[in-house]
Short mmCIF file of C-alpha atoms in Angstrom, two decimals:
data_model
loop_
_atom_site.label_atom_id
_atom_site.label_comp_id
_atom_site.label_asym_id
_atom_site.label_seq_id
_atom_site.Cartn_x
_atom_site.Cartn_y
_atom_site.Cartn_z
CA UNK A 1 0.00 0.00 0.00
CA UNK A 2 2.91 2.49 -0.12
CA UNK A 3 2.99 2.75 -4.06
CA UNK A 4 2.12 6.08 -4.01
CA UNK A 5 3.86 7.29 -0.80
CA UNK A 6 6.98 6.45 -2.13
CA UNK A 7 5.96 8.08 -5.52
CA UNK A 8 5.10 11.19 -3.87
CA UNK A 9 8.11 11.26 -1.65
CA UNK A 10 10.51 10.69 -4.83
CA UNK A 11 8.90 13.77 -6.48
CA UNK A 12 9.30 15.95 -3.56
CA UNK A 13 13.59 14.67 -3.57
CA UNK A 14 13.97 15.74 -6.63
CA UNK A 15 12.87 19.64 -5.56
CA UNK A 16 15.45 19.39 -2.44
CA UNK A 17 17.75 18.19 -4.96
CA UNK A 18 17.66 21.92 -5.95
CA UNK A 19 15.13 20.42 -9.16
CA UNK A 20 12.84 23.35 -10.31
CA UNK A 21 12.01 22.16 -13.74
CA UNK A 22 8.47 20.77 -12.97
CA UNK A 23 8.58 18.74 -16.17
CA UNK A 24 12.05 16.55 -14.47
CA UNK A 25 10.15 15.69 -11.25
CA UNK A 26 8.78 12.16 -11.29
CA UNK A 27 8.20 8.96 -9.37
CA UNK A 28 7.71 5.67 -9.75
CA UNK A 29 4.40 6.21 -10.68
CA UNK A 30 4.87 8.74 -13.31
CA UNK A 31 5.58 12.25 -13.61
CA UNK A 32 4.33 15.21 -10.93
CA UNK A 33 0.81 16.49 -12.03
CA UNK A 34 -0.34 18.31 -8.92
CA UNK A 35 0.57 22.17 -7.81
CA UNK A 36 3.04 23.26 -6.11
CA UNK A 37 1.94 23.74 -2.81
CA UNK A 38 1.54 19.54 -3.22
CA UNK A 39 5.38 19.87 -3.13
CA UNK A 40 5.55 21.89 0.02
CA UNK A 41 3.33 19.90 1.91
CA UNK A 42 4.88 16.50 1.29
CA UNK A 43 8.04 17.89 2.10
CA UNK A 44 7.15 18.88 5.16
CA UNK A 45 6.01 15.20 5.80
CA UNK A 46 9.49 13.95 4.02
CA UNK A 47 11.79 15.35 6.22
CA UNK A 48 9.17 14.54 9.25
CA UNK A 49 9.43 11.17 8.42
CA UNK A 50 13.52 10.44 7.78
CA UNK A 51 13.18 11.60 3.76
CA UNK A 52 9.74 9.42 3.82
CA UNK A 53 11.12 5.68 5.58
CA UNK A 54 8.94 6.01 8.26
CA UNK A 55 5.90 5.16 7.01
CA UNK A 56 4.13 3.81 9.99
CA UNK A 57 5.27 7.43 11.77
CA UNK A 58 3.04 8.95 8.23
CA UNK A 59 -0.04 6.79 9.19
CA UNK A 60 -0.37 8.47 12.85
CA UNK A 61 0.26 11.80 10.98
CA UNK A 62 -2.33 11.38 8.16
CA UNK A 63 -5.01 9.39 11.27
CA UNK A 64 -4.56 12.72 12.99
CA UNK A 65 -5.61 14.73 9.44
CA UNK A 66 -8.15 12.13 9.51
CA UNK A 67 -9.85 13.04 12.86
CA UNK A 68 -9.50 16.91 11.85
CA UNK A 69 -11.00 16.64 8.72
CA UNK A 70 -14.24 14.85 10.80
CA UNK A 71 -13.88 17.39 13.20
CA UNK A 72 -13.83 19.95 10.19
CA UNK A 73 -17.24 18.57 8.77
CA UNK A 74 -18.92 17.97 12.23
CA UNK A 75 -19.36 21.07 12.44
CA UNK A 76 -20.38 22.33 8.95
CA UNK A 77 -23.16 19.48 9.56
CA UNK A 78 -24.09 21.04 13.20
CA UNK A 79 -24.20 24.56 11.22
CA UNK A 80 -26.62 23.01 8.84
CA UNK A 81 -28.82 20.83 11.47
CA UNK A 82 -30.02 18.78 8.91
CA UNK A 83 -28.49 15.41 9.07
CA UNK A 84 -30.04 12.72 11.67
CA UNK A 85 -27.36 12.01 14.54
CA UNK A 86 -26.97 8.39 13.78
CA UNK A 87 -25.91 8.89 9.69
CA UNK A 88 -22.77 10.54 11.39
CA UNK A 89 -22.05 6.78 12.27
CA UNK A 90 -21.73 5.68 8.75
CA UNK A 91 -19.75 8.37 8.05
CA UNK A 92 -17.10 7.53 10.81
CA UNK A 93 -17.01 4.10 10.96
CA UNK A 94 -18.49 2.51 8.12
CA UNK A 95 -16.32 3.16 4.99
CA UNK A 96 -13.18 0.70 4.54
CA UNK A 97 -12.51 2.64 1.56
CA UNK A 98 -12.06 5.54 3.09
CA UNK A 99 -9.94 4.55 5.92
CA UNK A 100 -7.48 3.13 2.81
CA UNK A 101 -7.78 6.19 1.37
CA UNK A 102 -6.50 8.28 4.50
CA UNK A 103 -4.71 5.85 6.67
CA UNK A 104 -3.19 3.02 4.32
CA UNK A 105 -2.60 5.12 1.02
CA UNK A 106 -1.58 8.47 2.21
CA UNK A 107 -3.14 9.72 -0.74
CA UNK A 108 -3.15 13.53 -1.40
CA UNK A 109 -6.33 13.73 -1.89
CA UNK A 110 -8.07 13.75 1.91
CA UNK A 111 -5.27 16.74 2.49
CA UNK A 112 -6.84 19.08 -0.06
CA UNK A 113 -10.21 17.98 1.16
CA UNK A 114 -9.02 18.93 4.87
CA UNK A 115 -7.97 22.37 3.88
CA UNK A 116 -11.71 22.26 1.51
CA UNK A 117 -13.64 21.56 4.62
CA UNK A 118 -11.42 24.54 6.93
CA UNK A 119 -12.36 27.07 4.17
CA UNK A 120 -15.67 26.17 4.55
CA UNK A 121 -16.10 26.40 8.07
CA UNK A 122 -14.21 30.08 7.55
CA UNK A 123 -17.26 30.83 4.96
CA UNK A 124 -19.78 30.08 7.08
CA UNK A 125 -17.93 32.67 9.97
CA UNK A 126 -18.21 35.13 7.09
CA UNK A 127 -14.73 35.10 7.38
CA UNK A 128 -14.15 35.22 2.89
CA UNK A 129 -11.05 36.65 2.12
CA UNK A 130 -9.40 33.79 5.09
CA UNK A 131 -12.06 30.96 3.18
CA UNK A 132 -10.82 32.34 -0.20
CA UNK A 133 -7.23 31.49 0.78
CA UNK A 134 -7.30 28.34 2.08
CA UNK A 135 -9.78 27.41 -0.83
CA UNK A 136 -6.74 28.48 -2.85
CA UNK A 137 -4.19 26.45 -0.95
CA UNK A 138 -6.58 23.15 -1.21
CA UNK A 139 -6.48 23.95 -5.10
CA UNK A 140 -2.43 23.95 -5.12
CA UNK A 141 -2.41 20.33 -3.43
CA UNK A 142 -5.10 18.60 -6.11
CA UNK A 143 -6.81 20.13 -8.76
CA UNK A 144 -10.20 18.14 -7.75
CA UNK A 145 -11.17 21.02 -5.46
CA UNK A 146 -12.24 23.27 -8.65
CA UNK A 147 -15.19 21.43 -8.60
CA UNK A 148 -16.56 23.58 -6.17
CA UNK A 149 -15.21 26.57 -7.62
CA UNK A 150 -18.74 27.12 -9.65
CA UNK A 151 -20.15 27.51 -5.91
CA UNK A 152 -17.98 29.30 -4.64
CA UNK A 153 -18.12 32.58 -7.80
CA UNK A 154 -22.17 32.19 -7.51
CA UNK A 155 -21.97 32.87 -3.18
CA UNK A 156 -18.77 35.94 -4.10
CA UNK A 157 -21.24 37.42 -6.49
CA UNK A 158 -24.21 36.55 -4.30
CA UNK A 159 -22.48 38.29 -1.40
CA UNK A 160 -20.21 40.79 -2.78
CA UNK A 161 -21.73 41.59 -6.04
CA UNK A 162 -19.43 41.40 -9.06
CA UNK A 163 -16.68 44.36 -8.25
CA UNK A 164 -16.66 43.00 -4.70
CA UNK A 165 -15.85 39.37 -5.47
CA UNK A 166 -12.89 40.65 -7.55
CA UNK A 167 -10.45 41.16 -4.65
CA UNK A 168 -11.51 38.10 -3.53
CA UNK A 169 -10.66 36.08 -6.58
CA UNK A 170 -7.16 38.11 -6.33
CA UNK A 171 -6.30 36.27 -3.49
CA UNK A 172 -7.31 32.83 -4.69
CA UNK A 173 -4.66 34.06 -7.94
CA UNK A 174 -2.60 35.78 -5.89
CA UNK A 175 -1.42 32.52 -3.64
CA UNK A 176 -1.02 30.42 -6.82
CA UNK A 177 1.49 32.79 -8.11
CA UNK A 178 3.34 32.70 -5.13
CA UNK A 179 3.28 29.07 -4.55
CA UNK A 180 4.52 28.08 -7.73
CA UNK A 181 6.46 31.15 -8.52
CA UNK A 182 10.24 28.83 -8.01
CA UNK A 183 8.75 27.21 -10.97
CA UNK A 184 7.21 29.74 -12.92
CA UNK A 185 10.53 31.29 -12.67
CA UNK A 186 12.27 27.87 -14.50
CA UNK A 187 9.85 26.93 -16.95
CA UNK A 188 6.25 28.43 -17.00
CA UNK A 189 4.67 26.38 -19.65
CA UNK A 190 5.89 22.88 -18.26
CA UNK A 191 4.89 23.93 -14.60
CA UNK A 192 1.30 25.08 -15.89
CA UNK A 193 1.03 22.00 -18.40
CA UNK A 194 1.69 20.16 -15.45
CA UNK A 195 0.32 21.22 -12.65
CA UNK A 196 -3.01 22.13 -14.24
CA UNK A 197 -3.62 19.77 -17.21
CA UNK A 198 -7.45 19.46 -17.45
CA UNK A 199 -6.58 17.16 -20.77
CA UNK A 200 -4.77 14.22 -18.78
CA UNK A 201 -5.62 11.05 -19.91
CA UNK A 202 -6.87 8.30 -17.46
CA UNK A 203 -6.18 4.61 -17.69
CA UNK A 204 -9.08 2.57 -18.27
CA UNK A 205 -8.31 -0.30 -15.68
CA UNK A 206 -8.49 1.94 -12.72
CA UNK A 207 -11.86 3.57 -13.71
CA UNK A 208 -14.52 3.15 -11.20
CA UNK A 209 -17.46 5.29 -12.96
CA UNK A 210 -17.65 3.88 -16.68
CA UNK A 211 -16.69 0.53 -16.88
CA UNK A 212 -19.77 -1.02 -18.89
CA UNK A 213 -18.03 1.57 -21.35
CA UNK A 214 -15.44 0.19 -24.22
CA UNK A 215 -12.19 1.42 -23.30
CA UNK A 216 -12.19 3.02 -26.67
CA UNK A 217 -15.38 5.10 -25.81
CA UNK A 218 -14.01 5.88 -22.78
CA UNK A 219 -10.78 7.24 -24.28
CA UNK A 220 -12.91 8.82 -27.19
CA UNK A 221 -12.06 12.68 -26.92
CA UNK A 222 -16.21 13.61 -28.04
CA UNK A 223 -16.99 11.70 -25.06
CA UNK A 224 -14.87 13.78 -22.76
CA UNK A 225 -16.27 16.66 -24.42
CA UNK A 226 -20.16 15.64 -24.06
CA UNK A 227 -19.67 15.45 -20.51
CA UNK A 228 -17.93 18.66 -19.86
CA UNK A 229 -21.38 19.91 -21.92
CA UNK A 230 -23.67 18.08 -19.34
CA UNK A 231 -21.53 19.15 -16.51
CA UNK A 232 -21.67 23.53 -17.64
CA UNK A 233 -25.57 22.48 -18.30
CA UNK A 234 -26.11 21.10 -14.87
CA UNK A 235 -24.35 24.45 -13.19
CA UNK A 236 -26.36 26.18 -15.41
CA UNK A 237 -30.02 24.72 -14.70
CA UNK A 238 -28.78 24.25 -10.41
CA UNK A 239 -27.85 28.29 -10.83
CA UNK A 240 -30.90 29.19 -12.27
CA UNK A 241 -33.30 27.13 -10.53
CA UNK A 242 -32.04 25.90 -7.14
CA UNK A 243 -29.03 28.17 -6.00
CA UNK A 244 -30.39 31.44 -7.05
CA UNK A 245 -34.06 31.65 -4.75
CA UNK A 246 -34.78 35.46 -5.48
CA UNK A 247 -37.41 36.50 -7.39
CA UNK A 248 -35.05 38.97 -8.86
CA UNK A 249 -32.97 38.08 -12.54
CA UNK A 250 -29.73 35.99 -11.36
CA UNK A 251 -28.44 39.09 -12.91
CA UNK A 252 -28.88 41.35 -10.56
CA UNK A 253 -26.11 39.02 -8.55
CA UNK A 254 -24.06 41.86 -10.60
CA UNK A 255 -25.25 44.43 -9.14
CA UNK A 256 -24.14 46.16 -5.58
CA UNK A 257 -24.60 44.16 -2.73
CA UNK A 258 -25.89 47.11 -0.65
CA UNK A 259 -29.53 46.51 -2.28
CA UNK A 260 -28.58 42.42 -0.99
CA UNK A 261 -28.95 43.32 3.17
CA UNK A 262 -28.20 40.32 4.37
CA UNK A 263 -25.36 36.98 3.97
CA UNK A 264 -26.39 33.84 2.58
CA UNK A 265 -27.43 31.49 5.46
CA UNK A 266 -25.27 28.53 6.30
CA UNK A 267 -27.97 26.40 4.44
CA UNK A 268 -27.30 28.19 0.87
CA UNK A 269 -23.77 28.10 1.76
CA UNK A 270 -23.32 24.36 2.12
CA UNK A 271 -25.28 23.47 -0.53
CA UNK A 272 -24.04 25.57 -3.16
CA UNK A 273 -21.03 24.14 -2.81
CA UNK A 274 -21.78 20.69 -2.09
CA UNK A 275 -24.16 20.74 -4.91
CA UNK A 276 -21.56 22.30 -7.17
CA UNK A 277 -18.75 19.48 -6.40
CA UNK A 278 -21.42 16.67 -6.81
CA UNK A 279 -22.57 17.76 -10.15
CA UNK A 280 -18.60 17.81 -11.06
CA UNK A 281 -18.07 14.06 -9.64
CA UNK A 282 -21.39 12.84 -11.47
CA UNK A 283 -19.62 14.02 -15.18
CA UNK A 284 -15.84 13.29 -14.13
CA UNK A 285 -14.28 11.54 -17.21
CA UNK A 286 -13.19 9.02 -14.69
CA UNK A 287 -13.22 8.19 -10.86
CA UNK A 288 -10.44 6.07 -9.34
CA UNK A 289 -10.09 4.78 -6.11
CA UNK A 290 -8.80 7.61 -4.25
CA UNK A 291 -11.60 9.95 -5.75
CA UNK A 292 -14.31 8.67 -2.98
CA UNK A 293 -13.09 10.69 -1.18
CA UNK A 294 -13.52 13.51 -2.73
CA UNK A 295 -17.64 13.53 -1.82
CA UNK A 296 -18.42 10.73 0.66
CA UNK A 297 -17.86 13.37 3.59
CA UNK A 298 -20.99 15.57 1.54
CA UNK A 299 -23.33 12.71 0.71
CA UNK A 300 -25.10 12.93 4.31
CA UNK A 301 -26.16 16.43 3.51
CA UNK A 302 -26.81 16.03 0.00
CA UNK A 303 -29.14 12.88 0.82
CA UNK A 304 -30.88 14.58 4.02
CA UNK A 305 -30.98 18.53 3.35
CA UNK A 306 -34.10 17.65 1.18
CA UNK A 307 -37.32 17.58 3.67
CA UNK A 308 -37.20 13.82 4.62
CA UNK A 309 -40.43 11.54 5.82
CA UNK A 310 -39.73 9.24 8.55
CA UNK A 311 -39.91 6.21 6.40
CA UNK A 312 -37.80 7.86 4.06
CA UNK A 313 -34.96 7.57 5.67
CA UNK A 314 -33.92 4.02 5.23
CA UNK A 315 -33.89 4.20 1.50
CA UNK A 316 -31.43 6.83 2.05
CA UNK A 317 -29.13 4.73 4.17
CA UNK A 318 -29.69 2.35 1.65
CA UNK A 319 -28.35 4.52 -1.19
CA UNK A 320 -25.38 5.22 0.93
CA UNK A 321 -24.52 1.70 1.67
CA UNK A 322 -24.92 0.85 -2.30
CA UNK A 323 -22.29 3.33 -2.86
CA UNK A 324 -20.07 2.41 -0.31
CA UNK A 325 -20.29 -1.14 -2.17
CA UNK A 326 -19.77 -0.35 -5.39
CA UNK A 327 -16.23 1.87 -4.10
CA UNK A 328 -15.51 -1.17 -2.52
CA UNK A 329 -15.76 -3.55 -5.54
CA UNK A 330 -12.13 -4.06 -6.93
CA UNK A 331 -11.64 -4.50 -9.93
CA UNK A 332 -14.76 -2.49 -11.03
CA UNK A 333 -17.21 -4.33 -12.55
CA UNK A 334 -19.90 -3.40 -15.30
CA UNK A 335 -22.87 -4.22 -12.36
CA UNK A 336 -20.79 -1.54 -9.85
CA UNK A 337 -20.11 1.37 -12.24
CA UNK A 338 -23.61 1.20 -13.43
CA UNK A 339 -24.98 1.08 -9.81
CA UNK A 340 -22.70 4.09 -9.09
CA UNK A 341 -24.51 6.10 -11.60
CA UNK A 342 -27.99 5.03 -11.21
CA UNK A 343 -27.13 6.23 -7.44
CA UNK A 344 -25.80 9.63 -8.11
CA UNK A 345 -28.70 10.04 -10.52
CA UNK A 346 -31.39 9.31 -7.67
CA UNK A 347 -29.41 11.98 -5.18
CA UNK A 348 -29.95 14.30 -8.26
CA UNK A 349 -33.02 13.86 -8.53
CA UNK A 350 -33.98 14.07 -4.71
CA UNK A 351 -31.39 17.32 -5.08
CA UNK A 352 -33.50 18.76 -7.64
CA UNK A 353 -37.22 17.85 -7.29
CA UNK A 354 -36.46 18.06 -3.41
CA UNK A 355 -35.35 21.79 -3.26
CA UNK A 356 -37.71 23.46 -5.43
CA UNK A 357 -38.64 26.73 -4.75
CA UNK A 358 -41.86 27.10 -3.60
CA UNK A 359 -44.94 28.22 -5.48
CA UNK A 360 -46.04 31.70 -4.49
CA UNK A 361 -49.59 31.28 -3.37
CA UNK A 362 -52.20 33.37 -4.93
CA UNK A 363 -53.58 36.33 -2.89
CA UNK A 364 -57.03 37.65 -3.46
CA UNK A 365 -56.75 41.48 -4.24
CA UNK A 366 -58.40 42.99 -1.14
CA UNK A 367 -61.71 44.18 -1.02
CA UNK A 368 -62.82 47.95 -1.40
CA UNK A 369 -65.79 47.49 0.96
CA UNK A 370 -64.89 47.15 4.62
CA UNK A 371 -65.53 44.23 6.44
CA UNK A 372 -68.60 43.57 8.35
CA UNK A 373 -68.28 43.49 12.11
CA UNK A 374 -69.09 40.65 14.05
CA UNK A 375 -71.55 40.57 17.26
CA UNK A 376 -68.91 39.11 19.10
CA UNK A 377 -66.17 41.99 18.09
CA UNK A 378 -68.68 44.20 19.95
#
């Protein structure tokens, strides 16, 4: 299981090697495709760990990340108060996958979700320009965490209005200049092709989401292209429809925020952005392993912040368990990757048909004669 560790800790050696050509720092797993602050990170975690031998010494460090990033969503989910207490059990205890993912992998990926889940907790103190930053640093360990970047310009504009969301984008730029800036300095175009290549092709044996596919459909460049068009569409339609609940154009999200009196509540908050990732992991050209967790800590809400009968509530436990099985089916089969999908389309649709906004109920025009008073008034 420490494939990858090593892989990551031979990309970081190369950059204390005094290496600062992004394109000439590799493991045994390939060349380094993640930002820069991915470098300073795991270098931090190479020298804590003797230049990355100690590996058991790296599990205690990454259970420890484990029990902040729970801490980390706790508390979004006691902001929200819409999850039932005893979900929180599946969430801790009931994933093997995710345990790998955090404790026996030391994958990357549950780091930038950590510093996700922080920012998000610093949104929801109205603390932006602090959110905004660490949103920025998630971004510079994996790329995954533009997924909820839709989310997060639709709340800037929703609370800032378009000229005031500009200093906050800044800052998100801003730290990614300075973070990779040793790099930029070297070679520009091989640290940006890099670092940020939205292109990359995936290997079909470690795809979790479209095996029933061929591999040749799967590798098929209109494919990746029809479901980057699905993916905008989705934004588009959840904007319109279920982020934006004025009665105003979403337009007017240009305009001043002074006429805009109050924040959005932690409720809009959450889901924007939960929403917003979801919609990204339900198009992805490919899920792998690691990927779970990228939105198993947000299926809770997304299944429960819908108004949910009593009886209700075991088919969503249900749905939860069926995707826990089908991330735990290795090799993935053409029964799993099909399940997968049929379950993130039923958490759409509960996402969608379950927020609506409500119908404004018709109000008889009052009447010009005055009312009649009653005996009783008297």
């Amino acid at each position: 299981t420490e494939i990858d560790w090593k892989a990551y800790m031979q990309e970081v050696e190369g950059f204390t090697n005094g290496t600062l050509d992004y394109t000439q720092l590799k493991g045994d797993t390939g060349p380094l495709v993640y930002p820069a602050g991915f470098v300073y990170i795991f270098l931090g975690l190479y020298y804590a760990t003797g230049r990355g031998t100690d590996i058991r010494l790296a599990q205690y460090l990454f259970a420890g990340l484990y029990l902040l990033n729970l801490l980390l969503v706790f508390r979004i989910y006691c902001r929200t108060n819409k999850v039932p207490p005893y979900v929180f059990f599946f969430m801790c205890c009931a994933s093997y996958r995710i345990h790998s993912i955090f404790v026996l992998r030391l994958f990357n990926d549950p780091v930038a979700m950590a510093i996700l889940f922080l920012a998000i907790n610093l949104f929801l103190e109205d603390r932006w320009s602090w959110g905004c930053l660490l949103f920025s640093l998630a971004v510079s360990v994996k790329m995954n965490i533009l997924l909820f970047a839709p989310g997060l310009l639709f709340l800037l504009l929703q609370r800032f209005g378009l000229l005031g969301c500009i200093p906050k984008l800044c800052i998100c730029a801003l730290l990614q200049v300075i973070l990779g800036l040793p790099f930029l300095l070297v070679n520009p175009m091989g640290y940006l092709t890099r670092s940020f290549d939205l292109g990359r092709q995936f290997q079909f044996k470690w795809t979790v989401n479209w095996r029933f596919l061929p591999e040749e459909v799967f590798q098929n460049r209109a494919f990746h292209a029809m479901l980057l068009l699905a993916h905008l569409a989705g934004l588009g339609l959840f904007a319109l429809h279920r982020w934006h609940r004025s009665k105003e154009s979403i337009l007017a999200l240009l305009k001043d925020p002074a006429e805009r009196k109050h924040p959005p509540p932690p409720l809009t908050i959450v889901f924007v952005l939960f929403s917003s990732n979801f919609l990204g992991v339900c198009c992805s050209r490919s899920l792998h392993y690691q990927f779970y967790v990228w939105y198993f800590h947000t299926l809770p809400y997304l299944l429960w912040c819908t108004p949910t009968a009593k009886l209700a509530h075991m088919p969503k436990v249900l749905l939860l368990g069926i995707i826990e099985l089908c991330w735990n089916t290795y090799p993935s089969t053409v029964c799993s990757s099909l399940s997968l999908h049929i379950c993130h389309g039923l958490v759409l649709l509960q996402l969608w048909y379950g927020t609506a906004p409500p119908l404004a109920l018709h109000t008889p025009p009052p009447s010009r004669r005055p009312a009649a008073i009653s005996k009783k008034a008297h």
